[in-house]
CSV table of C-alpha atoms in Angstrom, one decimal:
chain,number,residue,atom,x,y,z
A,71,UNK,CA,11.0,-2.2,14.4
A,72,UNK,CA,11.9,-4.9,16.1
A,73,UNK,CA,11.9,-6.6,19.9
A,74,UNK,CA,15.5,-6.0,21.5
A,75,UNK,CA,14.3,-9.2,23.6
A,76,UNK,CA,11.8,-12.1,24.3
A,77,UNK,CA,9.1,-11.4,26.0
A,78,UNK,CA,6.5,-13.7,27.1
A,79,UNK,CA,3.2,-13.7,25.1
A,80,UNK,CA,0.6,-11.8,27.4
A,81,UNK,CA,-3.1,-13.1,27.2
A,82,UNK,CA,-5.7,-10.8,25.4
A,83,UNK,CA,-7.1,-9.3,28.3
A,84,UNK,CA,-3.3,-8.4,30.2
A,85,UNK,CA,-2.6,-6.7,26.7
A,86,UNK,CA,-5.7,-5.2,25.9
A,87,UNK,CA,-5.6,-4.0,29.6
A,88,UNK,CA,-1.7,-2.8,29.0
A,89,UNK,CA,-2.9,-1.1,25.5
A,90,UNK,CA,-5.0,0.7,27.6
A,91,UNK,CA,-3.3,2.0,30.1
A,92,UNK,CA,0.0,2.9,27.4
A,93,UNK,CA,-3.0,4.9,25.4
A,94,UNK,CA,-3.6,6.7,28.1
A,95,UNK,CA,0.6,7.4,29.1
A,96,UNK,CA,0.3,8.6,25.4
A,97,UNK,CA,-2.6,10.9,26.0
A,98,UNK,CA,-0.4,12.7,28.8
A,99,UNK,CA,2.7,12.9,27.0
A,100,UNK,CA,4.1,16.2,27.3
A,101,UNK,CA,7.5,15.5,24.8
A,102,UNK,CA,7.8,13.9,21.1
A,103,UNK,CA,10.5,11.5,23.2
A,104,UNK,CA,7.8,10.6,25.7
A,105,UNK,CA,5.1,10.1,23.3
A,106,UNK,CA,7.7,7.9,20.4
A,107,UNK,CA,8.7,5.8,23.6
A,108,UNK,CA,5.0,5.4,24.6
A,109,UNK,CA,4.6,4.5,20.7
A,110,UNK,CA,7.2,2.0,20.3
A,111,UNK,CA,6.1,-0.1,23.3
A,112,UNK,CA,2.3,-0.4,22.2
A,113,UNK,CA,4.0,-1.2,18.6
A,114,UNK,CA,6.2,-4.2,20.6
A,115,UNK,CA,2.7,-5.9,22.3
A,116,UNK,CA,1.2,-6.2,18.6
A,117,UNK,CA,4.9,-7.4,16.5
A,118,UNK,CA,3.0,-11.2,16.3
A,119,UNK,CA,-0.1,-9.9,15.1
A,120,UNK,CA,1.5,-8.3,11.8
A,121,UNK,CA,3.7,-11.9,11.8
A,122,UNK,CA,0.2,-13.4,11.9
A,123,UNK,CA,-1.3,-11.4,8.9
A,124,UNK,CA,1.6,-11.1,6.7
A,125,UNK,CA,1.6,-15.0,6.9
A,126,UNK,CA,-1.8,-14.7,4.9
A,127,UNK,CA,0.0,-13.5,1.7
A,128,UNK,CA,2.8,-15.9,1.7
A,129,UNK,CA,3.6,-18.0,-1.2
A,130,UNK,CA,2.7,-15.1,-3.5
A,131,UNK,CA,5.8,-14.3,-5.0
A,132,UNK,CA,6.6,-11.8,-2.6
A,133,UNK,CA,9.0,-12.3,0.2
A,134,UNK,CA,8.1,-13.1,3.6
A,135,UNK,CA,9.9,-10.4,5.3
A,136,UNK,CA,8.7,-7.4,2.7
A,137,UNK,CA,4.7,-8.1,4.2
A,138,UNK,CA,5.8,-8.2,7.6
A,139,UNK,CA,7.7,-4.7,7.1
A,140,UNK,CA,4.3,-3.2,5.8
A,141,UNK,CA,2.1,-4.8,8.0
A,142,UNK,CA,4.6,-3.1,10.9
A,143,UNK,CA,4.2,-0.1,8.7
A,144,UNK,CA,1.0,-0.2,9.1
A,145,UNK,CA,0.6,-1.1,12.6
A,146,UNK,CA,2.6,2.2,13.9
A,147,UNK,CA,0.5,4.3,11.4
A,148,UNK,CA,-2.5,2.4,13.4
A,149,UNK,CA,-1.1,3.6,16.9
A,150,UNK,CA,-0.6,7.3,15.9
A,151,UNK,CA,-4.2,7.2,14.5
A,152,UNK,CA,-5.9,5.4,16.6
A,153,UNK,CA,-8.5,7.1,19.0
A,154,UNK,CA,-9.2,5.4,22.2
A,155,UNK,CA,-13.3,5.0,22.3
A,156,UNK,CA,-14.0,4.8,18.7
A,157,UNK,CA,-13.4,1.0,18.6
A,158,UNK,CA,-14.2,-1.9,21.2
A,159,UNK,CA,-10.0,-1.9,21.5
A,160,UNK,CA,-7.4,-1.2,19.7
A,161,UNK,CA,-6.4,-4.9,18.2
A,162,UNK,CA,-10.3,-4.5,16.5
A,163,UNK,CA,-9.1,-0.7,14.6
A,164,UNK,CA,-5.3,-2.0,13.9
A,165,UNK,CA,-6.6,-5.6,11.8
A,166,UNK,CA,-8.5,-3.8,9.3
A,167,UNK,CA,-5.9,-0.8,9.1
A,168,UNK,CA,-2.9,-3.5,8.7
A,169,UNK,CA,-5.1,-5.7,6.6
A,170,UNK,CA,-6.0,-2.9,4.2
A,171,UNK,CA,-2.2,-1.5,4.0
A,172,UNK,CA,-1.5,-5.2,3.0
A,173,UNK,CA,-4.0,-5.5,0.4
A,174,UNK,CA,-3.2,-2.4,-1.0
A,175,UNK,CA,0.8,-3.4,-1.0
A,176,UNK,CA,0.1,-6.0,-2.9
A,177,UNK,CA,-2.3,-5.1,-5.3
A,178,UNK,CA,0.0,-1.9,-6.4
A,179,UNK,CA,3.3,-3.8,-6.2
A,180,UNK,CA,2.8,-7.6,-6.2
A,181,UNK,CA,2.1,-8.2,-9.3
A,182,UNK,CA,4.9,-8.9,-11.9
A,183,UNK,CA,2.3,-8.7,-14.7
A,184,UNK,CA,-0.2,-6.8,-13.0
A,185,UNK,CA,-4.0,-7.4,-14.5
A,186,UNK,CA,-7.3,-5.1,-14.3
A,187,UNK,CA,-8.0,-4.0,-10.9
A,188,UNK,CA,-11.4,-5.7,-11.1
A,189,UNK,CA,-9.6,-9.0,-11.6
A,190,UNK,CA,-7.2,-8.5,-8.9
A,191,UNK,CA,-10.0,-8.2,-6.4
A,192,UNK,CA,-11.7,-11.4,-7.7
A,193,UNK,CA,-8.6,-13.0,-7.5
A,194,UNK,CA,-8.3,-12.2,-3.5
A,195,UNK,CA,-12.3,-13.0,-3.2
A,196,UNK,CA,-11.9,-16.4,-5.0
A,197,UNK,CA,-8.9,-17.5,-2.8
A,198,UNK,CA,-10.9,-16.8,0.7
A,199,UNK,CA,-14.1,-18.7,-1.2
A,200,UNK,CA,-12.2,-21.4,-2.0
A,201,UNK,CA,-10.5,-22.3,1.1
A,202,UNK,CA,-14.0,-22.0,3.2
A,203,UNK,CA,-15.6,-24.3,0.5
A,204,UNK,CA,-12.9,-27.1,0.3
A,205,UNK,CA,-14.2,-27.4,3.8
A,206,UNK,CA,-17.9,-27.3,3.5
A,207,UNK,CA,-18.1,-29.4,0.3
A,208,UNK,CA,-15.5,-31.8,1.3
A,209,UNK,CA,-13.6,-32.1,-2.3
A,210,UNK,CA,-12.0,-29.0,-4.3
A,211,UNK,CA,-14.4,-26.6,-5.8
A,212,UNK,CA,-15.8,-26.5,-9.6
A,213,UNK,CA,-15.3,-23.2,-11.6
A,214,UNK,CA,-18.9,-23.0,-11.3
A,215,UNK,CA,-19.3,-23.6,-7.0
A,216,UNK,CA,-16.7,-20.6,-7.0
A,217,UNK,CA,-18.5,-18.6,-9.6
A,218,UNK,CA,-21.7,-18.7,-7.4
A,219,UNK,CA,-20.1,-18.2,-3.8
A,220,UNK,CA,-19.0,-15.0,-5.2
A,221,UNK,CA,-21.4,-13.8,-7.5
A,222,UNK,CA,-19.7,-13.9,-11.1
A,223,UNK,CA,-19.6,-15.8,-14.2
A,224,UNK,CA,-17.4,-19.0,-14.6
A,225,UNK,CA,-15.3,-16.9,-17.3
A,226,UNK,CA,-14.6,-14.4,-14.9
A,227,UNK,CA,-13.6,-17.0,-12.4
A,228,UNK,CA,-11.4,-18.8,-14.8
A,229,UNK,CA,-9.8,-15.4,-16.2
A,230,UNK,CA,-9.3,-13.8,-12.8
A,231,UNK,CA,-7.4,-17.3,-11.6
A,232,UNK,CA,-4.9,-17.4,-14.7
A,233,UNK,CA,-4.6,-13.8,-13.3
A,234,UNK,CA,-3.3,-14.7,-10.6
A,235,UNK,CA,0.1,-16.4,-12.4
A,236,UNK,CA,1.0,-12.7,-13.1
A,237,UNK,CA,2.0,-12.9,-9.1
A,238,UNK,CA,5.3,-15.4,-10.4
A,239,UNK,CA,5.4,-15.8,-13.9
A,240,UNK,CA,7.3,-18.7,-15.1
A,241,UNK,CA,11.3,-17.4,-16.3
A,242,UNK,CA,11.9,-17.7,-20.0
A,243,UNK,CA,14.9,-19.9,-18.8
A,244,UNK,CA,12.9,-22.1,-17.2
A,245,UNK,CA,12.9,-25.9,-18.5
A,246,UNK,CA,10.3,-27.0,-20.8
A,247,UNK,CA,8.3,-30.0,-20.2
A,248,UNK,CA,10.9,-32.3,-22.0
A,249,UNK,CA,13.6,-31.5,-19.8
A,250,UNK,CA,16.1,-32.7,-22.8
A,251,UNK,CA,15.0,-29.7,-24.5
A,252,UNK,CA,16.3,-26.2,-24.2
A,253,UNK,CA,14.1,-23.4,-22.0
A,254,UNK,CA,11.8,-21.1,-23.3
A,255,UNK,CA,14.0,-18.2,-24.5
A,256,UNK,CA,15.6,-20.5,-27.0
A,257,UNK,CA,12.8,-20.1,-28.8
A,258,UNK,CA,12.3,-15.8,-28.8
A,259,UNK,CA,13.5,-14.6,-32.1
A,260,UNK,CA,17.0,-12.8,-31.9
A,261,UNK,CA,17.7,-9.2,-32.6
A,262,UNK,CA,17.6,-9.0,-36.2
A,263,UNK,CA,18.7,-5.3,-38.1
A,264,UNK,CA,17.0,-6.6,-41.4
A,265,UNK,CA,13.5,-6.8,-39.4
A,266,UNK,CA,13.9,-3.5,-37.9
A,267,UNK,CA,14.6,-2.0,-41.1
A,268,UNK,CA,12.0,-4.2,-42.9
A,269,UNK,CA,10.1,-1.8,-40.4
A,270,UNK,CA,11.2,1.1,-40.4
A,271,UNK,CA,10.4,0.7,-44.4
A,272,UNK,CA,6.9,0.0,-43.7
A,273,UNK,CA,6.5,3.8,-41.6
A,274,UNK,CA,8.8,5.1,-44.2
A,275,UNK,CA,6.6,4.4,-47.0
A,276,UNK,CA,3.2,5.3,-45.7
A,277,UNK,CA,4.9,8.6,-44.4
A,278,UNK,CA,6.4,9.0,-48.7
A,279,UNK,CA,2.1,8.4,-49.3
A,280,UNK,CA,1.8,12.0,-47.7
A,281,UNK,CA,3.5,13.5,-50.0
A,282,UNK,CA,2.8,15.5,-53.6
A,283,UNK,CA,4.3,13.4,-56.5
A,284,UNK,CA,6.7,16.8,-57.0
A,285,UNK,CA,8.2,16.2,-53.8
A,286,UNK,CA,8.3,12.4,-54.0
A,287,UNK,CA,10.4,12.6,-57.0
A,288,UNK,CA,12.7,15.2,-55.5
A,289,UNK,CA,13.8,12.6,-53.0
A,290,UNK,CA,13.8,10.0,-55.5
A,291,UNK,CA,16.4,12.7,-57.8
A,292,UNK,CA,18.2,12.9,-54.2
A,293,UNK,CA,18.5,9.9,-52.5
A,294,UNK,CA,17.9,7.3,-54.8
A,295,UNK,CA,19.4,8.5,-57.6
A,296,UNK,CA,22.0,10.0,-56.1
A,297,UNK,CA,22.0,13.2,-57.9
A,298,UNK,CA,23.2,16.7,-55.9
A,299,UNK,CA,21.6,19.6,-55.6
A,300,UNK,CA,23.8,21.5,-57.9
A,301,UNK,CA,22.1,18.6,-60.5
A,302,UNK,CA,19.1,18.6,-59.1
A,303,UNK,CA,18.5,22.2,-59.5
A,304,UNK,CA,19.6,22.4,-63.3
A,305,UNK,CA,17.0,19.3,-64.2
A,306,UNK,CA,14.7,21.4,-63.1
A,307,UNK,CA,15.5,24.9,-63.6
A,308,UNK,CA,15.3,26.1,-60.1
A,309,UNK,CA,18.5,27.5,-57.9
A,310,UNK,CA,20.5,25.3,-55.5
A,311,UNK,CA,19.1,26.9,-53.0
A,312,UNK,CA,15.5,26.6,-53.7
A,313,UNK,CA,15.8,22.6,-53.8
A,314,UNK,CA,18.1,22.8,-50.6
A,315,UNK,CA,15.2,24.6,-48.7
A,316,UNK,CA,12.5,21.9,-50.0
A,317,UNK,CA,14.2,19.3,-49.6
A,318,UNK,CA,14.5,20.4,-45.7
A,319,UNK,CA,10.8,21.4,-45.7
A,320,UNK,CA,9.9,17.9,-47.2
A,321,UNK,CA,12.3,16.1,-44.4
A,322,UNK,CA,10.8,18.5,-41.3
A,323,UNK,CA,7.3,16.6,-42.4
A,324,UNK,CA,8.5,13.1,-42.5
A,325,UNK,CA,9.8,13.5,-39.4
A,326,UNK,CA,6.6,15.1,-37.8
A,327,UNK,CA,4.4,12.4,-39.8
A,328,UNK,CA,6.6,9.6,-38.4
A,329,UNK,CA,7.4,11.4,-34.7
A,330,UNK,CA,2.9,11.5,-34.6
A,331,UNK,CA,2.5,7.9,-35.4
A,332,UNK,CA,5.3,7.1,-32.6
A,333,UNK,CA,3.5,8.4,-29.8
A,334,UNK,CA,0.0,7.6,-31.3
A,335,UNK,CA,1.8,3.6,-30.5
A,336,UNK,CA,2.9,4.6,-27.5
A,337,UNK,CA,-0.6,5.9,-26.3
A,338,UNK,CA,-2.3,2.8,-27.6
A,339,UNK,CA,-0.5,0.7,-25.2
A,340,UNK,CA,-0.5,2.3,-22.7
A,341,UNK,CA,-5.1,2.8,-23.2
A,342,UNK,CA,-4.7,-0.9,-24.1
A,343,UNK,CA,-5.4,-2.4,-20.4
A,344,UNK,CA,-7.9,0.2,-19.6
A,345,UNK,CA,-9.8,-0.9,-23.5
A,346,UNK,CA,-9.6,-4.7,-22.6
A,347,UNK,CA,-11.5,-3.6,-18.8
A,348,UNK,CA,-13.8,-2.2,-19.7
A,349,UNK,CA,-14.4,-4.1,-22.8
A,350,UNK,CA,-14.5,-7.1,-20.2
């Protein structure tokens, strides 16, 4: 939502006075058209204010524009909320409504590599902190002034500001420090068939250890040897049919043993930020 014009900036007391009075037009509003028009123009006085407090998130890998849109987000979701009476004015409930939308923005989408919550939080903590004691101490702040102003260790400190590179982590195609030499993904390991099968080897073989020896060398008589089932069945004195039904029984379970172990890996990463929380 946007002006359709510029207006002169009132003071604080003509708009507070103007909020008021627009509160009160939207308190009478007998029609969803009245009360939206009512809406949009106490939305209008307070544009600069999200400007102001989307401004404190720049430089965060996010664009400019995408804060203001929540912060304006925010601010209507503040005028259809807000209660006349149950703050000093309304500028006093919509900061910490817009603020909080903003934080929360950010902390659920900001991050390109997004770190424990806990972090994240320390992360916003330390970057208020640090800008209030450039000013008091005069000089940049130690690990160990920061840890103190906000109550944590100097490891936590340390870990929660390499944290916050997960906000605009460097491209792979990014130059290295020797600018002769190639970027970073010129050194990631291509697609290679022989290491996926060297792999898939690996699974095969602890899924074979599940096995009975009889069934193990029935594969072996199958697919190594290359013998058919016809053959197969006269070696060992047992119909065609007989070794075509184990040797589908003994496939169902290598597929189950090898389907399990899939989504046991897929359920370890997915645990694995929650383990290194709270293990942190």
């Amino acid at each position: 939502m946007a002006p359709s014009a510029h207006h002169p900036r009132p003071s604080f007391a003509e708009r507070d006075a103007e909020t008021s009075e627009l509160f009160d037009q939207l308190a009478s509003s007998t029609t969803e058209q009245e009360s939206e028009h009512v809406v949009e123009q106490i939305v209008l006085l307070y544009l600069d204010l999200c400007t102001t407090m989307a401004g404190r998130y720049d430089g965060r890998g996010v664009e400019h524009d995408d804060l203001v849109q929540v912060a304006r987000l925010a601010l209507v979701k503040a005028v259809r909320r807000y209660e006349p009476g149950h703050a000093p004015s309304f500028a006093a409930y919509a900061v910490p409504t817009i603020s909080g939308e903003l934080k929360r923005w950010f902390r659920d989408r900001g991050w390109v590599v997004r770190p424990p919550r806990r972090l994240q939080e320390l992360r916003a903590d330390l970057q208020t902190v640090r800008a209030r004691l450039e000013q008091e101490l005069g000089a940049t702040p130690t690990d160990a002034d920061l840890a103190r102003a906000v109550g944590a260790t100097v490891d936590e400190v340390r870990e929660a500001t390499c944290a916050a590179t997960g906000f605009r982590p460097l491209s792979l195609d990014c130059s290295t420090a020797d600018d002769d030499r190639p970027g970073m993904s010129a050194f990631l390991a291509a697609d290679d068939e022989r290491l996926q099968a060297a792999d898939d080897r690996v699974c095969l073989t602890e899924a074979l250890t599940a096995l009975d020896d009889d069934e193990r060398e029935l594969l072996l008589m199958r697919y190594v040897e290359g013998m058919t089932q016809r053959e197969i069945g006269q070696a060992r004195g047992v119909s065609q049919m007989h070794v075509s039904r184990s040797l589908r029984r003994i496939t169902v379970r290598l597929h189950d043993h090898l389907a399990d172990r899939a989504a046991e890996a897929v359920a370890d990463a997915e645990l694995e930020p929650d383990r290194m929380s709270t293990a942190s």
